[in-house]
């Protein structure tokens, strides 16, 4: 337990593990589930629009389900935030435990060759929980599941350092750079591991999330 201004849930190590998990899952679904994405809903909507414009409605609709699931996952997380917890548990702990449960169930269903729409929906819900729960890196906003926003923040921080020479901006750039690198490492790892292990590969992000849960328990109030 800790009682300081620096929270473990906002630490770089937690952010890096979360980003690697998000990169892993999006890479896995893109590679093995028809180019769909569990967390990057802009990509799904882009493909929905393209196939709709081509007149291929049936194929366009397969990109809708992850987006709808993500939407409901974000709604569900608001309920998680408002539950009255006991024994000093934090709502963030329950949110990540729900994410662990969701990905574990998904891995089992994937091994059993369940329908792709079910796999994508469960993973999208899990990613929505993560996106809505972990939003700050040492007090600065960031997103664990998206590359674009973090890339923008990296550029802003580096430019600010170059203009103002404030060491805090360089530190911010370093932290965001580590998040971006972790996301990319998850993307690469998922491709190799997914080919060799298929659905069993989804247990790797479960292990990473368990480590994160253990780390953030240090934020429980004394």
PDB file of C-alpha atoms in Angstrom:
ATOM      1  CA  UNK A   1       0.000   0.000   0.000  1.00  0.00           C
ATOM      2  CA  UNK A   2       1.151   3.533  -0.725  1.00  0.00           C
ATOM      3  CA  UNK A   3      -0.003   6.990   0.090  1.00  0.00           C
ATOM      4  CA  UNK A   4       1.791   9.262  -2.363  1.00  0.00           C
ATOM      5  CA  UNK A   5       0.936  11.498  -5.261  1.00  0.00           C
ATOM      6  CA  UNK A   6       2.580   9.136  -7.733  1.00  0.00           C
ATOM      7  CA  UNK A   7       0.187   6.300  -8.438  1.00  0.00           C
ATOM      8  CA  UNK A   8       1.312   2.948  -9.768  1.00  0.00           C
ATOM      9  CA  UNK A   9      -1.657   2.870 -12.150  1.00  0.00           C
ATOM     10  CA  UNK A  10      -0.105   5.912 -13.864  1.00  0.00           C
ATOM     11  CA  UNK A  11       3.414   4.466 -13.972  1.00  0.00           C
ATOM     12  CA  UNK A  12       5.372   3.873 -17.163  1.00  0.00           C
ATOM     13  CA  UNK A  13       5.708   0.155 -16.458  1.00  0.00           C
ATOM     14  CA  UNK A  14       1.929  -0.246 -16.228  1.00  0.00           C
ATOM     15  CA  UNK A  15       1.413   1.912 -19.316  1.00  0.00           C
ATOM     16  CA  UNK A  16       3.979  -0.084 -21.281  1.00  0.00           C
ATOM     17  CA  UNK A  17       2.388  -3.415 -20.360  1.00  0.00           C
ATOM     18  CA  UNK A  18      -1.070  -2.102 -21.231  1.00  0.00           C
ATOM     19  CA  UNK A  19       0.120  -0.746 -24.578  1.00  0.00           C
ATOM     20  CA  UNK A  20       1.855  -4.030 -25.406  1.00  0.00           C
ATOM     21  CA  UNK A  21      -1.356  -5.878 -24.547  1.00  0.00           C
ATOM     22  CA  UNK A  22      -3.438  -3.598 -26.767  1.00  0.00           C
ATOM     23  CA  UNK A  23      -0.986  -3.878 -29.653  1.00  0.00           C
ATOM     24  CA  UNK A  24      -0.934  -7.648 -29.253  1.00  0.00           C
ATOM     25  CA  UNK A  25      -4.716  -8.022 -29.319  1.00  0.00           C
ATOM     26  CA  UNK A  26      -5.318  -5.654 -32.235  1.00  0.00           C
ATOM     27  CA  UNK A  27      -2.543  -7.321 -34.225  1.00  0.00           C
ATOM     28  CA  UNK A  28      -3.987 -10.756 -33.438  1.00  0.00           C
ATOM     29  CA  UNK A  29      -7.519  -9.852 -34.518  1.00  0.00           C
ATOM     30  CA  UNK A  30      -6.277  -8.063 -37.639  1.00  0.00           C
ATOM     31  CA  UNK A  31      -4.120 -11.015 -38.694  1.00  0.00           C
ATOM     32  CA  UNK A  32      -6.507 -13.837 -37.846  1.00  0.00           C
ATOM     33  CA  UNK A  33      -9.988 -12.284 -37.944  1.00  0.00           C
ATOM     34  CA  UNK A  34     -10.433 -10.753 -41.370  1.00  0.00           C
ATOM     35  CA  UNK A  35      -8.691  -7.441 -40.759  1.00  0.00           C
ATOM     36  CA  UNK A  36     -10.940  -6.412 -37.882  1.00  0.00           C
ATOM     37  CA  UNK A  37      -9.660  -4.641 -34.775  1.00  0.00           C
ATOM     38  CA  UNK A  38     -10.668  -5.048 -31.143  1.00  0.00           C
ATOM     39  CA  UNK A  39      -9.774  -1.548 -29.939  1.00  0.00           C
ATOM     40  CA  UNK A  40      -9.098   0.721 -32.930  1.00  0.00           C
ATOM     41  CA  UNK A  41     -12.687   1.416 -33.925  1.00  0.00           C
ATOM     42  CA  UNK A  42     -11.700   4.111 -36.438  1.00  0.00           C
ATOM     43  CA  UNK A  43     -10.116   1.328 -38.478  1.00  0.00           C
ATOM     44  CA  UNK A  44     -13.269  -0.757 -38.282  1.00  0.00           C
ATOM     45  CA  UNK A  45     -15.465   2.173 -39.314  1.00  0.00           C
ATOM     46  CA  UNK A  46     -13.124   3.004 -42.193  1.00  0.00           C
ATOM     47  CA  UNK A  47     -13.447  -0.522 -43.550  1.00  0.00           C
ATOM     48  CA  UNK A  48     -17.198  -0.500 -42.927  1.00  0.00           C
ATOM     49  CA  UNK A  49     -17.511   2.650 -45.035  1.00  0.00           C
ATOM     50  CA  UNK A  50     -15.294   1.313 -47.827  1.00  0.00           C
ATOM     51  CA  UNK A  51     -17.196  -1.964 -48.184  1.00  0.00           C
ATOM     52  CA  UNK A  52     -20.528  -0.168 -47.883  1.00  0.00           C
ATOM     53  CA  UNK A  53     -19.534   2.189 -50.698  1.00  0.00           C
ATOM     54  CA  UNK A  54     -18.603  -0.830 -52.821  1.00  0.00           C
ATOM     55  CA  UNK A  55     -22.067  -2.269 -52.278  1.00  0.00           C
ATOM     56  CA  UNK A  56     -20.828  -5.205 -50.188  1.00  0.00           C
ATOM     57  CA  UNK A  57     -23.215  -4.763 -47.256  1.00  0.00           C
ATOM     58  CA  UNK A  58     -22.718  -8.245 -45.805  1.00  0.00           C
ATOM     59  CA  UNK A  59     -18.960  -7.798 -45.512  1.00  0.00           C
ATOM     60  CA  UNK A  60     -19.354  -4.224 -44.287  1.00  0.00           C
ATOM     61  CA  UNK A  61     -21.504  -5.373 -41.374  1.00  0.00           C
ATOM     62  CA  UNK A  62     -18.779  -7.590 -39.896  1.00  0.00           C
ATOM     63  CA  UNK A  63     -16.914  -4.412 -38.915  1.00  0.00           C
ATOM     64  CA  UNK A  64     -19.901  -3.040 -36.996  1.00  0.00           C
ATOM     65  CA  UNK A  65     -19.977  -5.661 -34.231  1.00  0.00           C
ATOM     66  CA  UNK A  66     -16.612  -4.814 -32.617  1.00  0.00           C
ATOM     67  CA  UNK A  67     -17.562  -1.117 -32.571  1.00  0.00           C
ATOM     68  CA  UNK A  68     -20.910  -1.831 -30.913  1.00  0.00           C
ATOM     69  CA  UNK A  69     -19.254  -4.127 -28.371  1.00  0.00           C
ATOM     70  CA  UNK A  70     -16.653  -1.449 -27.593  1.00  0.00           C
ATOM     71  CA  UNK A  71     -19.481   1.057 -27.081  1.00  0.00           C
ATOM     72  CA  UNK A  72     -21.254  -1.197 -24.589  1.00  0.00           C
ATOM     73  CA  UNK A  73     -17.949  -2.045 -22.888  1.00  0.00           C
ATOM     74  CA  UNK A  74     -17.362   1.652 -22.192  1.00  0.00           C
ATOM     75  CA  UNK A  75     -20.893   1.911 -20.793  1.00  0.00           C
ATOM     76  CA  UNK A  76     -20.333  -1.123 -18.564  1.00  0.00           C
ATOM     77  CA  UNK A  77     -17.171   0.420 -17.142  1.00  0.00           C
ATOM     78  CA  UNK A  78     -19.212   3.348 -15.811  1.00  0.00           C
ATOM     79  CA  UNK A  79     -21.141   0.833 -13.716  1.00  0.00           C
ATOM     80  CA  UNK A  80     -17.869  -0.678 -12.490  1.00  0.00           C
ATOM     81  CA  UNK A  81     -16.708   2.792 -11.387  1.00  0.00           C
ATOM     82  CA  UNK A  82     -19.798   3.332  -9.263  1.00  0.00           C
ATOM     83  CA  UNK A  83     -19.942   0.062  -7.363  1.00  0.00           C
ATOM     84  CA  UNK A  84     -19.307   0.524  -3.643  1.00  0.00           C
ATOM     85  CA  UNK A  85     -16.246  -1.594  -2.948  1.00  0.00           C
ATOM     86  CA  UNK A  86     -15.102  -3.113   0.324  1.00  0.00           C
ATOM     87  CA  UNK A  87     -11.750  -4.189   1.746  1.00  0.00           C
ATOM     88  CA  UNK A  88      -9.960  -1.210   0.146  1.00  0.00           C
ATOM     89  CA  UNK A  89     -10.345  -2.566  -3.380  1.00  0.00           C
ATOM     90  CA  UNK A  90     -10.192   0.068  -6.125  1.00  0.00           C
ATOM     91  CA  UNK A  91     -12.583   0.163  -9.039  1.00  0.00           C
ATOM     92  CA  UNK A  92      -9.575   0.021 -11.393  1.00  0.00           C
ATOM     93  CA  UNK A  93      -8.707  -3.386  -9.955  1.00  0.00           C
ATOM     94  CA  UNK A  94     -12.159  -4.724 -10.725  1.00  0.00           C
ATOM     95  CA  UNK A  95     -12.063  -3.234 -14.195  1.00  0.00           C
ATOM     96  CA  UNK A  96      -8.823  -4.994 -15.033  1.00  0.00           C
ATOM     97  CA  UNK A  97     -10.084  -8.226 -13.472  1.00  0.00           C
ATOM     98  CA  UNK A  98     -13.116  -8.045 -15.768  1.00  0.00           C
ATOM     99  CA  UNK A  99     -10.712  -7.518 -18.662  1.00  0.00           C
ATOM    100  CA  UNK A 100      -8.692 -10.558 -17.596  1.00  0.00           C
ATOM    101  CA  UNK A 101     -11.874 -12.614 -17.372  1.00  0.00           C
ATOM    102  CA  UNK A 102     -13.037 -11.433 -20.791  1.00  0.00           C
ATOM    103  CA  UNK A 103      -9.780 -12.267 -22.554  1.00  0.00           C
ATOM    104  CA  UNK A 104      -9.479 -15.618 -20.764  1.00  0.00           C
ATOM    105  CA  UNK A 105     -12.977 -16.625 -21.875  1.00  0.00           C
ATOM    106  CA  UNK A 106     -12.160 -15.387 -25.371  1.00  0.00           C
ATOM    107  CA  UNK A 107      -8.989 -17.493 -25.514  1.00  0.00           C
ATOM    108  CA  UNK A 108     -10.946 -20.602 -24.547  1.00  0.00           C
ATOM    109  CA  UNK A 109     -13.621 -19.842 -27.152  1.00  0.00           C
ATOM    110  CA  UNK A 110     -10.956 -19.218 -29.782  1.00  0.00           C
ATOM    111  CA  UNK A 111      -9.377 -22.601 -29.064  1.00  0.00           C
ATOM    112  CA  UNK A 112     -12.852 -24.134 -29.443  1.00  0.00           C
ATOM    113  CA  UNK A 113     -13.275 -22.316 -32.800  1.00  0.00           C
ATOM    114  CA  UNK A 114     -16.223 -20.206 -31.672  1.00  0.00           C
ATOM    115  CA  UNK A 115     -17.747 -17.736 -34.175  1.00  0.00           C
ATOM    116  CA  UNK A 116     -15.497 -14.813 -35.000  1.00  0.00           C
ATOM    117  CA  UNK A 117     -18.184 -12.260 -34.138  1.00  0.00           C
ATOM    118  CA  UNK A 118     -18.226 -13.544 -30.552  1.00  0.00           C
ATOM    119  CA  UNK A 119     -14.429 -13.457 -30.292  1.00  0.00           C
ATOM    120  CA  UNK A 120     -14.232  -9.896 -31.604  1.00  0.00           C
ATOM    121  CA  UNK A 121     -17.078  -8.681 -29.411  1.00  0.00           C
ATOM    122  CA  UNK A 122     -15.566  -9.994 -26.184  1.00  0.00           C
ATOM    123  CA  UNK A 123     -12.143  -8.600 -27.010  1.00  0.00           C
ATOM    124  CA  UNK A 124     -13.643  -5.218 -27.932  1.00  0.00           C
ATOM    125  CA  UNK A 125     -15.459  -5.050 -24.591  1.00  0.00           C
ATOM    126  CA  UNK A 126     -12.205  -5.872 -22.808  1.00  0.00           C
ATOM    127  CA  UNK A 127     -10.340  -3.176 -24.717  1.00  0.00           C
ATOM    128  CA  UNK A 128     -13.049  -0.633 -23.910  1.00  0.00           C
ATOM    129  CA  UNK A 129     -12.572  -1.356 -20.211  1.00  0.00           C
ATOM    130  CA  UNK A 130      -8.830  -0.802 -20.543  1.00  0.00           C
ATOM    131  CA  UNK A 131      -9.178   2.374 -22.611  1.00  0.00           C
ATOM    132  CA  UNK A 132     -11.597   3.970 -20.166  1.00  0.00           C
ATOM    133  CA  UNK A 133      -9.717   2.903 -17.022  1.00  0.00           C
ATOM    134  CA  UNK A 134      -6.119   3.875 -17.742  1.00  0.00           C
ATOM    135  CA  UNK A 135      -6.026   7.411 -19.128  1.00  0.00           C
ATOM    136  CA  UNK A 136      -3.029   9.088 -17.472  1.00  0.00           C
ATOM    137  CA  UNK A 137       0.726   8.551 -17.532  1.00  0.00           C
ATOM    138  CA  UNK A 138       2.295  10.354 -14.556  1.00  0.00           C
ATOM    139  CA  UNK A 139      -0.601  12.806 -14.697  1.00  0.00           C
ATOM    140  CA  UNK A 140      -0.424  13.416 -18.458  1.00  0.00           C
ATOM    141  CA  UNK A 141      -3.198  12.126 -20.755  1.00  0.00           C
ATOM    142  CA  UNK A 142      -2.473   9.181 -23.039  1.00  0.00           C
ATOM    143  CA  UNK A 143      -4.260   6.215 -24.594  1.00  0.00           C
ATOM    144  CA  UNK A 144      -3.080   2.642 -24.108  1.00  0.00           C
ATOM    145  CA  UNK A 145      -4.937   1.292 -27.137  1.00  0.00           C
ATOM    146  CA  UNK A 146      -4.169   3.853 -29.855  1.00  0.00           C
ATOM    147  CA  UNK A 147      -1.009   4.838 -31.707  1.00  0.00           C
ATOM    148  CA  UNK A 148      -2.166   8.101 -33.322  1.00  0.00           C
ATOM    149  CA  UNK A 149      -2.895  10.128 -30.193  1.00  0.00           C
ATOM    150  CA  UNK A 150       0.332   9.053 -28.530  1.00  0.00           C
ATOM    151  CA  UNK A 151       2.329   9.872 -31.666  1.00  0.00           C
ATOM    152  CA  UNK A 152       0.840  13.377 -31.610  1.00  0.00           C
ATOM    153  CA  UNK A 153       1.756  13.773 -27.931  1.00  0.00           C
ATOM    154  CA  UNK A 154       5.315  12.646 -28.647  1.00  0.00           C
ATOM    155  CA  UNK A 155       5.669  15.256 -31.385  1.00  0.00           C
ATOM    156  CA  UNK A 156       4.212  17.996 -29.174  1.00  0.00           C
ATOM    157  CA  UNK A 157       6.484  17.109 -26.251  1.00  0.00           C
ATOM    158  CA  UNK A 158       9.635  17.054 -28.395  1.00  0.00           C
ATOM    159  CA  UNK A 159       8.730  20.351 -30.049  1.00  0.00           C
ATOM    160  CA  UNK A 160       7.986  21.924 -26.658  1.00  0.00           C
ATOM    161  CA  UNK A 161      11.345  20.770 -25.345  1.00  0.00           C
ATOM    162  CA  UNK A 162      13.112  22.180 -28.385  1.00  0.00           C
ATOM    163  CA  UNK A 163      11.375  25.538 -27.979  1.00  0.00           C
ATOM    164  CA  UNK A 164      11.346  25.899 -24.202  1.00  0.00           C
ATOM    165  CA  UNK A 165      14.164  23.564 -23.059  1.00  0.00           C
ATOM    166  CA  UNK A 166      12.071  22.262 -20.165  1.00  0.00           C
ATOM    167  CA  UNK A 167      13.327  18.916 -18.907  1.00  0.00           C
ATOM    168  CA  UNK A 168       9.778  17.901 -17.979  1.00  0.00           C
ATOM    169  CA  UNK A 169       8.832  17.914 -21.676  1.00  0.00           C
ATOM    170  CA  UNK A 170      11.759  15.644 -22.501  1.00  0.00           C
ATOM    171  CA  UNK A 171      10.678  13.273 -19.730  1.00  0.00           C
ATOM    172  CA  UNK A 172       7.146  13.308 -21.095  1.00  0.00           C
ATOM    173  CA  UNK A 173       8.468  12.527 -24.591  1.00  0.00           C
ATOM    174  CA  UNK A 174      10.548   9.647 -23.243  1.00  0.00           C
ATOM    175  CA  UNK A 175       7.555   8.161 -21.436  1.00  0.00           C
ATOM    176  CA  UNK A 176       5.277   8.404 -24.467  1.00  0.00           C
ATOM    177  CA  UNK A 177       8.050   6.996 -26.651  1.00  0.00           C
ATOM    178  CA  UNK A 178       8.225   3.941 -24.410  1.00  0.00           C
ATOM    179  CA  UNK A 179       4.458   3.484 -24.711  1.00  0.00           C
ATOM    180  CA  UNK A 180       4.667   3.638 -28.501  1.00  0.00           C
ATOM    181  CA  UNK A 181       7.567   1.168 -28.574  1.00  0.00           C
ATOM    182  CA  UNK A 182       5.662  -1.198 -26.281  1.00  0.00           C
ATOM    183  CA  UNK A 183       2.591  -1.052 -28.512  1.00  0.00           C
ATOM    184  CA  UNK A 184       4.700  -1.924 -31.548  1.00  0.00           C
ATOM    185  CA  UNK A 185       6.411  -4.778 -29.710  1.00  0.00           C
ATOM    186  CA  UNK A 186       2.992  -6.233 -28.895  1.00  0.00           C
ATOM    187  CA  UNK A 187       1.994  -5.978 -32.555  1.00  0.00           C
ATOM    188  CA  UNK A 188       5.094  -7.836 -33.731  1.00  0.00           C
ATOM    189  CA  UNK A 189       4.893 -10.470 -30.993  1.00  0.00           C
ATOM    190  CA  UNK A 190       1.255 -11.308 -31.735  1.00  0.00           C
ATOM    191  CA  UNK A 191       1.985 -12.043 -35.372  1.00  0.00           C
ATOM    192  CA  UNK A 192       4.746 -14.536 -34.595  1.00  0.00           C
ATOM    193  CA  UNK A 193       3.102 -16.144 -31.577  1.00  0.00           C
ATOM    194  CA  UNK A 194      -0.330 -16.277 -33.204  1.00  0.00           C
ATOM    195  CA  UNK A 195       1.019 -18.281 -36.131  1.00  0.00           C
ATOM    196  CA  UNK A 196       2.593 -20.831 -33.802  1.00  0.00           C
ATOM    197  CA  UNK A 197       0.055 -21.017 -30.965  1.00  0.00           C
ATOM    198  CA  UNK A 198      -3.233 -19.874 -32.554  1.00  0.00           C
ATOM    199  CA  UNK A 199      -5.838 -19.218 -29.827  1.00  0.00           C
ATOM    200  CA  UNK A 200      -3.423 -20.170 -27.056  1.00  0.00           C
ATOM    201  CA  UNK A 201      -1.543 -16.953 -27.847  1.00  0.00           C
ATOM    202  CA  UNK A 202      -4.298 -14.935 -26.154  1.00  0.00           C
ATOM    203  CA  UNK A 203      -3.164 -16.208 -22.772  1.00  0.00           C
ATOM    204  CA  UNK A 204      -0.038 -14.026 -23.062  1.00  0.00           C
ATOM    205  CA  UNK A 205      -1.953 -10.747 -22.601  1.00  0.00           C
ATOM    206  CA  UNK A 206      -3.792 -12.388 -19.706  1.00  0.00           C
ATOM    207  CA  UNK A 207      -0.449 -12.939 -17.970  1.00  0.00           C
ATOM    208  CA  UNK A 208       0.560  -9.322 -18.623  1.00  0.00           C
ATOM    209  CA  UNK A 209      -2.726  -8.067 -17.172  1.00  0.00           C
ATOM    210  CA  UNK A 210      -2.270 -10.206 -14.062  1.00  0.00           C
ATOM    211  CA  UNK A 211       1.108  -8.535 -13.527  1.00  0.00           C
ATOM    212  CA  UNK A 212      -0.547  -5.131 -13.950  1.00  0.00           C
ATOM    213  CA  UNK A 213      -3.229  -6.019 -11.410  1.00  0.00           C
ATOM    214  CA  UNK A 214      -0.565  -6.994  -8.883  1.00  0.00           C
ATOM    215  CA  UNK A 215       1.269  -3.712  -9.491  1.00  0.00           C
ATOM    216  CA  UNK A 216      -1.749  -1.446  -9.064  1.00  0.00           C
ATOM    217  CA  UNK A 217      -2.790  -3.074  -5.788  1.00  0.00           C
ATOM    218  CA  UNK A 218      -0.044  -0.851  -4.329  1.00  0.00           C
ATOM    219  CA  UNK A 219      -2.416   2.088  -4.869  1.00  0.00           C
ATOM    220  CA  UNK A 220      -4.919   0.822  -2.307  1.00  0.00           C
ATOM    221  CA  UNK A 221      -5.520   3.378   0.442  1.00  0.00           C
ATOM    222  CA  UNK A 222      -3.805   2.663   3.742  1.00  0.00           C
TER     223      UNK A 222
END
